[in-house]
mmCIF file of C-alpha atoms in Angstrom:
data_model
loop_
_atom_site.group_PDB
_atom_site.id
_atom_site.type_symbol
_atom_site.label_atom_id
_atom_site.label_comp_id
_atom_site.label_asym_id
_atom_site.label_seq_id
_atom_site.Cartn_x
_atom_site.Cartn_y
_atom_site.Cartn_z
ATOM 1 C CA MET U 1 13.496 3.471 -15.789
ATOM 2 C CA ILE U 2 15.027 5.212 -13.738
ATOM 3 C CA PRO U 3 16.009 2.813 -10.290
ATOM 4 C CA GLN U 4 18.919 4.064 -9.486
ATOM 5 C CA ILE U 5 19.276 8.533 -9.267
ATOM 6 C CA PHE U 6 22.473 9.087 -8.687
ATOM 7 C CA LYS U 7 25.440 8.002 -6.304
ATOM 8 C CA ILE U 8 27.174 9.712 -3.386
ATOM 9 C CA GLY U 9 30.095 8.244 -3.201
ATOM 10 C CA PRO U 10 29.946 5.131 -3.777
ATOM 11 C CA LEU U 11 26.640 4.795 -2.012
ATOM 12 C CA PRO U 12 23.555 4.451 -4.526
ATOM 13 C CA ILE U 13 20.514 6.212 -4.431
ATOM 14 C CA ASN U 14 17.170 3.772 -5.656
ATOM 15 C CA SER U 15 13.784 6.099 -7.336
ATOM 16 C CA PHE U 16 12.718 2.946 -4.745
ATOM 17 C CA GLY U 17 14.352 3.863 -1.737
ATOM 18 C CA LEU U 18 13.609 8.049 -2.695
ATOM 19 C CA MET U 19 10.010 7.385 -3.492
ATOM 20 C CA VAL U 20 10.373 5.955 0.707
ATOM 21 C CA ALA U 21 11.918 8.616 2.228
ATOM 22 C CA LEU U 22 8.986 10.851 0.943
ATOM 23 C CA ALA U 23 6.156 8.707 1.446
ATOM 24 C CA PHE U 24 7.920 8.860 5.356
ATOM 25 C CA PHE U 25 7.964 12.653 5.474
ATOM 26 C CA ALA U 26 4.612 12.857 4.259
ATOM 27 C CA GLY U 27 3.447 10.145 6.181
ATOM 28 C CA ILE U 28 4.108 12.147 9.391
ATOM 29 C CA TYR U 29 2.207 15.259 8.305
ATOM 30 C CA VAL U 30 -0.932 13.368 7.394
ATOM 31 C CA LEU U 31 -1.268 10.890 10.267
ATOM 32 C CA GLY U 32 -0.224 14.262 12.387
ATOM 33 C CA ARG U 33 -3.609 16.023 11.421
ATOM 34 C CA SER U 34 -5.373 12.781 11.733
ATOM 35 C CA PHE U 35 -4.122 11.781 15.730
ATOM 36 C CA SER U 36 -5.246 15.570 16.267
ATOM 37 C CA ARG U 37 -9.226 14.903 14.905
ATOM 38 C CA ASN U 38 -8.880 12.099 16.898
ATOM 39 C CA GLY U 39 -8.244 12.853 19.841
ATOM 40 C CA ILE U 40 -4.281 11.297 19.885
ATOM 41 C CA SER U 41 -1.150 13.450 20.994
ATOM 42 C CA ALA U 42 0.610 14.444 17.080
ATOM 43 C CA ASP U 43 3.622 13.577 18.573
ATOM 44 C CA LEU U 44 3.241 10.385 18.294
ATOM 45 C CA ALA U 45 3.070 10.079 15.079
ATOM 46 C CA GLU U 46 6.551 10.074 13.220
ATOM 47 C CA LYS U 47 7.050 6.990 15.983
ATOM 48 C CA TYR U 48 4.024 4.860 14.332
ATOM 49 C CA VAL U 49 5.175 6.154 10.758
ATOM 50 C CA ILE U 50 8.656 4.510 11.432
ATOM 51 C CA SER U 51 7.738 1.472 12.640
ATOM 52 C CA ALA U 52 5.132 1.622 10.285
ATOM 53 C CA ALA U 53 7.264 1.363 7.651
ATOM 54 C CA PHE U 54 9.877 -0.424 8.678
ATOM 55 C CA SER U 55 7.282 -4.006 9.781
ATOM 56 C CA GLY U 56 5.342 -3.040 6.535
ATOM 57 C CA LEU U 57 8.383 -2.756 4.010
ATOM 58 C CA LEU U 58 9.327 -5.776 6.046
ATOM 59 C CA GLY U 59 5.713 -8.306 5.862
ATOM 60 C CA ALA U 60 5.606 -6.848 2.074
ATOM 61 C CA ARG U 61 9.513 -8.192 1.475
ATOM 62 C CA ILE U 62 8.393 -11.633 3.118
ATOM 63 C CA TRP U 63 5.701 -12.050 0.533
ATOM 64 C CA PHE U 64 6.571 -11.208 -2.211
ATOM 65 C CA VAL U 65 9.648 -13.585 -2.011
ATOM 66 C CA LEU U 66 7.300 -16.500 -0.460
ATOM 67 C CA ILE U 67 4.652 -16.058 -3.892
ATOM 68 C CA TYR U 68 8.005 -15.334 -6.043
ATOM 69 C CA HIS U 69 10.623 -16.989 -4.591
ATOM 70 C CA ASN U 70 10.879 -20.196 -7.956
ATOM 71 C CA GLU U 71 11.149 -16.558 -10.291
ATOM 72 C CA LEU U 72 13.454 -15.221 -8.666
ATOM 73 C CA ASN U 73 16.183 -17.430 -9.591
ATOM 74 C CA SER U 74 18.597 -17.228 -5.980
ATOM 75 C CA SER U 75 18.991 -17.705 -3.145
ATOM 76 C CA LEU U 76 16.026 -16.887 -0.163
ATOM 77 C CA PHE U 77 18.294 -14.844 1.880
ATOM 78 C CA LYS U 78 19.460 -12.622 -1.434
ATOM 79 C CA ALA U 79 15.812 -12.413 -2.543
ATOM 80 C CA LEU U 80 14.684 -11.028 0.439
ATOM 81 C CA ILE U 81 17.913 -8.331 0.667
ATOM 82 C CA SER U 82 17.104 -7.473 -3.717
ATOM 83 C CA ASP U 83 15.712 -4.627 -5.009
ATOM 84 C CA ALA U 84 13.089 -6.814 -5.875
ATOM 85 C CA GLY U 85 9.234 -5.795 -5.601
ATOM 86 C CA PHE U 86 6.851 -6.075 -3.058
ATOM 87 C CA VAL U 87 3.224 -7.373 -1.913
ATOM 88 C CA PHE U 88 0.953 -4.707 -0.284
ATOM 89 C CA TYR U 89 -1.201 -7.145 1.739
ATOM 90 C CA GLY U 90 1.640 -8.181 3.174
ATOM 91 C CA GLY U 91 2.451 -5.476 4.515
ATOM 92 C CA PHE U 92 -0.499 -3.940 5.244
ATOM 93 C CA LEU U 93 -1.307 -6.774 7.883
ATOM 94 C CA ILE U 94 2.084 -7.283 9.443
ATOM 95 C CA GLY U 95 2.170 -3.516 9.842
ATOM 96 C CA LEU U 96 -1.276 -3.814 11.094
ATOM 97 C CA LEU U 97 -0.676 -6.068 13.271
ATOM 98 C CA THR U 98 2.918 -4.079 15.024
ATOM 99 C CA LEU U 99 0.765 -0.954 15.401
ATOM 100 C CA GLY U 100 -1.684 -2.944 17.130
ATOM 101 C CA ILE U 101 0.217 -3.947 19.280
ATOM 102 C CA MET U 102 2.061 -0.884 19.438
ATOM 103 C CA THR U 103 -1.381 1.045 20.172
ATOM 104 C CA PHE U 104 -2.156 -1.857 23.465
ATOM 105 C CA ILE U 105 1.150 -0.579 24.998
ATOM 106 C CA ASP U 106 0.780 2.981 24.706
ATOM 107 C CA LYS U 107 -2.680 2.650 25.601
ATOM 108 C CA ILE U 108 -4.400 4.150 22.275
ATOM 109 C CA SER U 109 -7.392 3.640 22.088
ATOM 110 C CA ILE U 110 -7.894 1.068 18.723
ATOM 111 C CA THR U 111 -10.217 2.420 17.211
ATOM 112 C CA SER U 112 -9.400 5.600 17.350
ATOM 113 C CA PHE U 113 -6.141 4.845 16.013
ATOM 114 C CA LEU U 114 -7.654 2.984 13.121
ATOM 115 C CA ASP U 115 -9.971 5.615 12.221
ATOM 116 C CA SER U 116 -6.676 7.624 12.357
ATOM 117 C CA ILE U 117 -4.482 6.327 9.505
ATOM 118 C CA GLY U 118 -6.539 5.717 6.429
ATOM 119 C CA PRO U 119 -5.543 8.662 4.636
ATOM 120 C CA THR U 120 -1.947 8.193 5.613
ATOM 121 C CA LEU U 121 -1.993 4.460 4.170
ATOM 122 C CA ALA U 122 -3.454 5.762 1.233
ATOM 123 C CA LEU U 123 -1.312 8.508 0.189
ATOM 124 C CA GLY U 124 1.897 6.337 1.313
ATOM 125 C CA TYR U 125 0.924 3.640 -0.863
ATOM 126 C CA ALA U 126 0.754 6.496 -3.812
ATOM 127 C CA ILE U 127 3.714 7.301 -3.309
ATOM 128 C CA GLY U 128 5.432 3.957 -2.726
ATOM 129 C CA ARG U 129 3.754 3.010 -5.988
ATOM 130 C CA VAL U 130 5.646 5.754 -7.751
ATOM 131 C CA GLY U 131 9.061 4.012 -6.964
ATOM 132 C CA CYS U 132 8.029 1.099 -8.049
ATOM 133 C CA GLN U 133 7.096 2.370 -12.038
ATOM 134 C CA LEU U 134 10.518 4.353 -11.412
ATOM 135 C CA SER U 135 12.422 1.250 -10.452
ATOM 136 C CA GLY U 136 10.384 -0.936 -12.700
ATOM 137 C CA ASP U 137 10.746 -3.806 -9.602
ATOM 138 C CA GLY U 138 8.049 -5.896 -11.779
ATOM 139 C CA ASP U 139 4.484 -4.616 -10.512
ATOM 140 C CA TYR U 140 3.588 -4.796 -14.064
ATOM 141 C CA GLY U 141 0.996 -6.024 -15.787
ATOM 142 C CA ARG U 142 0.043 -7.562 -18.535
ATOM 143 C CA VAL U 143 1.804 -7.701 -22.293
ATOM 144 C CA THR U 144 -0.056 -5.158 -24.552
ATOM 145 C CA SER U 145 0.265 -4.261 -27.560
ATOM 146 C CA GLY U 146 -2.022 -0.727 -26.791
ATOM 147 C CA VAL U 147 -0.750 2.764 -27.085
ATOM 148 C CA TRP U 148 -0.355 2.443 -22.943
ATOM 149 C CA GLY U 149 2.326 0.313 -23.536
ATOM 150 C CA MET U 150 5.254 0.833 -21.468
ATOM 151 C CA SER U 151 8.524 -1.015 -21.424
ATOM 152 C CA TYR U 152 10.657 -2.061 -18.541
ATOM 153 C CA SER U 153 13.705 -3.512 -19.984
ATOM 154 C CA GLN U 154 16.225 -1.462 -18.023
ATOM 155 C CA GLY U 155 13.752 -2.320 -14.699
ATOM 156 C CA VAL U 156 15.684 -4.282 -11.818
ATOM 157 C CA VAL U 157 13.311 -7.450 -12.627
ATOM 158 C CA PRO U 158 12.911 -5.896 -16.331
ATOM 159 C CA THR U 159 11.012 -7.315 -19.200
ATOM 160 C CA PRO U 160 12.029 -8.800 -22.499
ATOM 161 C CA PRO U 161 13.364 -5.879 -25.015
ATOM 162 C CA GLY U 162 11.092 -4.470 -26.986
ATOM 163 C CA VAL U 163 7.975 -6.361 -25.452
ATOM 164 C CA LEU U 164 5.399 -4.000 -23.715
ATOM 165 C CA VAL U 165 3.033 -4.199 -20.679
ATOM 166 C CA ILE U 166 0.136 -2.571 -18.539
ATOM 167 C CA PRO U 167 2.247 0.319 -16.206
ATOM 168 C CA THR U 168 0.259 -0.622 -13.232
ATOM 169 C CA PRO U 169 2.101 1.104 -11.429
ATOM 170 C CA VAL U 170 0.836 4.403 -13.102
ATOM 171 C CA TYR U 171 -2.546 3.208 -12.614
ATOM 172 C CA GLU U 172 -2.142 2.288 -8.655
ATOM 173 C CA SER U 173 -0.349 5.323 -8.218
ATOM 174 C CA ILE U 174 -3.372 7.406 -8.911
ATOM 175 C CA LEU U 175 -6.576 5.567 -8.030
ATOM 176 C CA SER U 176 -4.645 5.537 -4.229
ATOM 177 C CA LEU U 177 -4.689 9.464 -4.834
ATOM 178 C CA ALA U 178 -7.876 9.480 -5.535
ATOM 179 C CA ILE U 179 -8.538 7.802 -2.739
ATOM 180 C CA PHE U 180 -6.711 9.901 0.205
ATOM 181 C CA PHE U 181 -8.341 12.903 -1.331
ATOM 182 C CA ILE U 182 -11.542 11.180 -0.694
ATOM 183 C CA LEU U 183 -11.035 9.906 2.760
ATOM 184 C CA TYR U 184 -8.972 13.616 3.387
ATOM 185 C CA ARG U 185 -11.725 15.418 2.920
ATOM 186 C CA VAL U 186 -14.838 12.661 4.834
ATOM 187 C CA GLU U 187 -12.129 12.877 8.297
ATOM 188 C CA THR U 188 -12.183 16.187 7.981
ATOM 189 C CA ASN U 189 -15.417 16.840 7.538
ATOM 190 C CA ARG U 190 -16.339 14.281 9.687
ATOM 191 C CA THR U 191 -18.942 12.453 7.906
ATOM 192 C CA PHE U 192 -19.053 8.997 10.461
ATOM 193 C CA LYS U 193 -20.317 9.673 13.682
ATOM 194 C CA LYS U 194 -19.012 5.731 14.673
ATOM 195 C CA PRO U 195 -16.294 4.406 15.653
ATOM 196 C CA LEU U 196 -14.165 2.296 13.045
ATOM 197 C CA SER U 197 -16.511 3.624 9.729
ATOM 198 C CA TYR U 198 -13.250 6.057 8.763
ATOM 199 C CA PHE U 199 -11.334 2.936 8.614
ATOM 200 C CA GLY U 200 -13.643 0.704 6.937
ATOM 201 C CA LEU U 201 -14.082 3.381 4.099
ATOM 202 C CA TYR U 202 -10.500 3.031 3.364
ATOM 203 C CA LEU U 203 -11.481 -0.722 3.422
ATOM 204 C CA VAL U 204 -14.157 -0.917 0.667
ATOM 205 C CA LEU U 205 -11.840 1.434 -1.701
ATOM 206 C CA MET U 206 -9.010 -0.288 -1.253
ATOM 207 C CA SER U 207 -10.142 -3.261 -1.716
ATOM 208 C CA VAL U 208 -11.730 -2.168 -4.794
ATOM 209 C CA GLU U 209 -8.662 -0.726 -5.939
ATOM 210 C CA ARG U 210 -7.032 -3.539 -5.872
ATOM 211 C CA PHE U 211 -9.994 -5.955 -7.323
ATOM 212 C CA LEU U 212 -9.539 -3.803 -10.210
ATOM 213 C CA ILE U 213 -6.559 -3.883 -10.896
ATOM 214 C CA GLU U 214 -5.327 -7.332 -10.478
ATOM 215 C CA PHE U 215 -7.166 -8.144 -13.388
ATOM 216 C CA ILE U 216 -4.874 -6.672 -15.424
ATOM 217 C CA ARG U 217 -1.769 -8.014 -13.330
ATOM 218 C CA ILE U 218 0.526 -11.215 -14.040
ATOM 219 C CA GLU U 219 -0.799 -13.426 -11.552
ATOM 220 C CA ASP U 220 -1.837 -16.816 -10.682
ATOM 221 C CA ARG U 221 -5.547 -17.685 -11.132
ATOM 222 C CA TYR U 222 -7.808 -19.399 -9.043
ATOM 223 C CA ILE U 223 -11.066 -20.554 -8.666
ATOM 224 C CA TYR U 224 -13.265 -18.276 -10.916
ATOM 225 C CA ASN U 225 -10.224 -17.315 -12.607
ATOM 226 C CA LEU U 226 -9.088 -14.859 -9.291
ATOM 227 C CA SER U 227 -6.348 -14.020 -8.628
ATOM 228 C CA GLU U 228 -5.314 -14.574 -3.886
ATOM 229 C CA ALA U 229 -4.837 -10.696 -3.807
ATOM 230 C CA GLN U 230 -8.706 -10.269 -5.171
ATOM 231 C CA PHE U 231 -9.968 -13.258 -2.559
ATOM 232 C CA ILE U 232 -8.202 -10.717 0.921
ATOM 233 C CA ALA U 233 -9.789 -7.869 -0.955
ATOM 234 C CA ILE U 234 -13.301 -9.488 -1.694
ATOM 235 C CA GLY U 235 -13.242 -10.742 2.322
ATOM 236 C CA LEU U 236 -11.632 -6.869 3.184
ATOM 237 C CA PHE U 237 -14.345 -5.727 0.971
ATOM 238 C CA LEU U 238 -16.323 -7.075 3.139
ATOM 239 C CA ALA U 239 -15.428 -6.210 5.876
ATOM 240 C CA GLY U 240 -15.636 -2.114 5.286
ATOM 241 C CA ILE U 241 -18.375 -2.454 4.649
ATOM 242 C CA ALA U 242 -20.012 -3.698 7.736
ATOM 243 C CA LEU U 243 -17.924 -0.775 9.474
ATOM 244 C CA VAL U 244 -19.052 1.381 7.180
ATOM 245 C CA SER U 245 -23.169 0.549 7.117
ATOM 246 C CA ARG U 246 -23.033 0.775 10.834
ATOM 247 C CA SER U 247 -22.827 4.747 11.280
ATOM 248 C CA PHE U 248 -26.160 4.296 8.952
ATOM 249 C CA THR U 249 -27.368 2.731 11.150
ATOM 250 C CA PRO U 250 -30.365 4.120 13.318
ATOM 251 C CA VAL U 251 -29.418 4.367 16.864
ATOM 252 C CA LYS U 252 -32.033 2.465 19.471
ATOM 253 C CA SER U 253 -33.921 4.408 22.034
#
């Protein structure tokens, strides 16, 4: 693990923060291109990426603290400002709500906006999970004896010395990068003709990735031995299927 890359005087440069910065600049570039393809000014990309970064990270941290507060052994305030993990759905929902309000203020078509953000979200998530892997912030999976197991004993949220766990951030980063390339190719080729189909495809791919990865993560289980994130993934998958299927429905004459 490399939680801290280096120091500039007394200022530590953490690996997770460095990956967030990389995701930020990559997101501006990708979102700008997507905006242009969907009739939105590319100049707005920076504004929306900044807003998404702050609101998304805040939402992801709040959700993480609410779920894992008892395991962090610290006050609520200390948990919020610590280097410990993030929960994707918290960032996704809070970030999406924030950006939705911004599109209303800026008088941007919400359907065009949503159809633009899939590739950026997937790429940002892929880069962010690299940060999780480098910092060892607690997003790893179950204990394993397999050759693919890794130790996070030097991480921000360390595993016990000698204990190997499944490196789920690595898997998620690879899968999210694949989702990015699929979405970017589909968007570039203008495969779909009806609004919200591109956003629907993002929901389908992202929810499948999340649903599957949860089986090897350390999470509380509920009905049918599924986690909270898996139930959310099922809902988002069904919503995505409904949106994508519209592009394959014949238009009535």
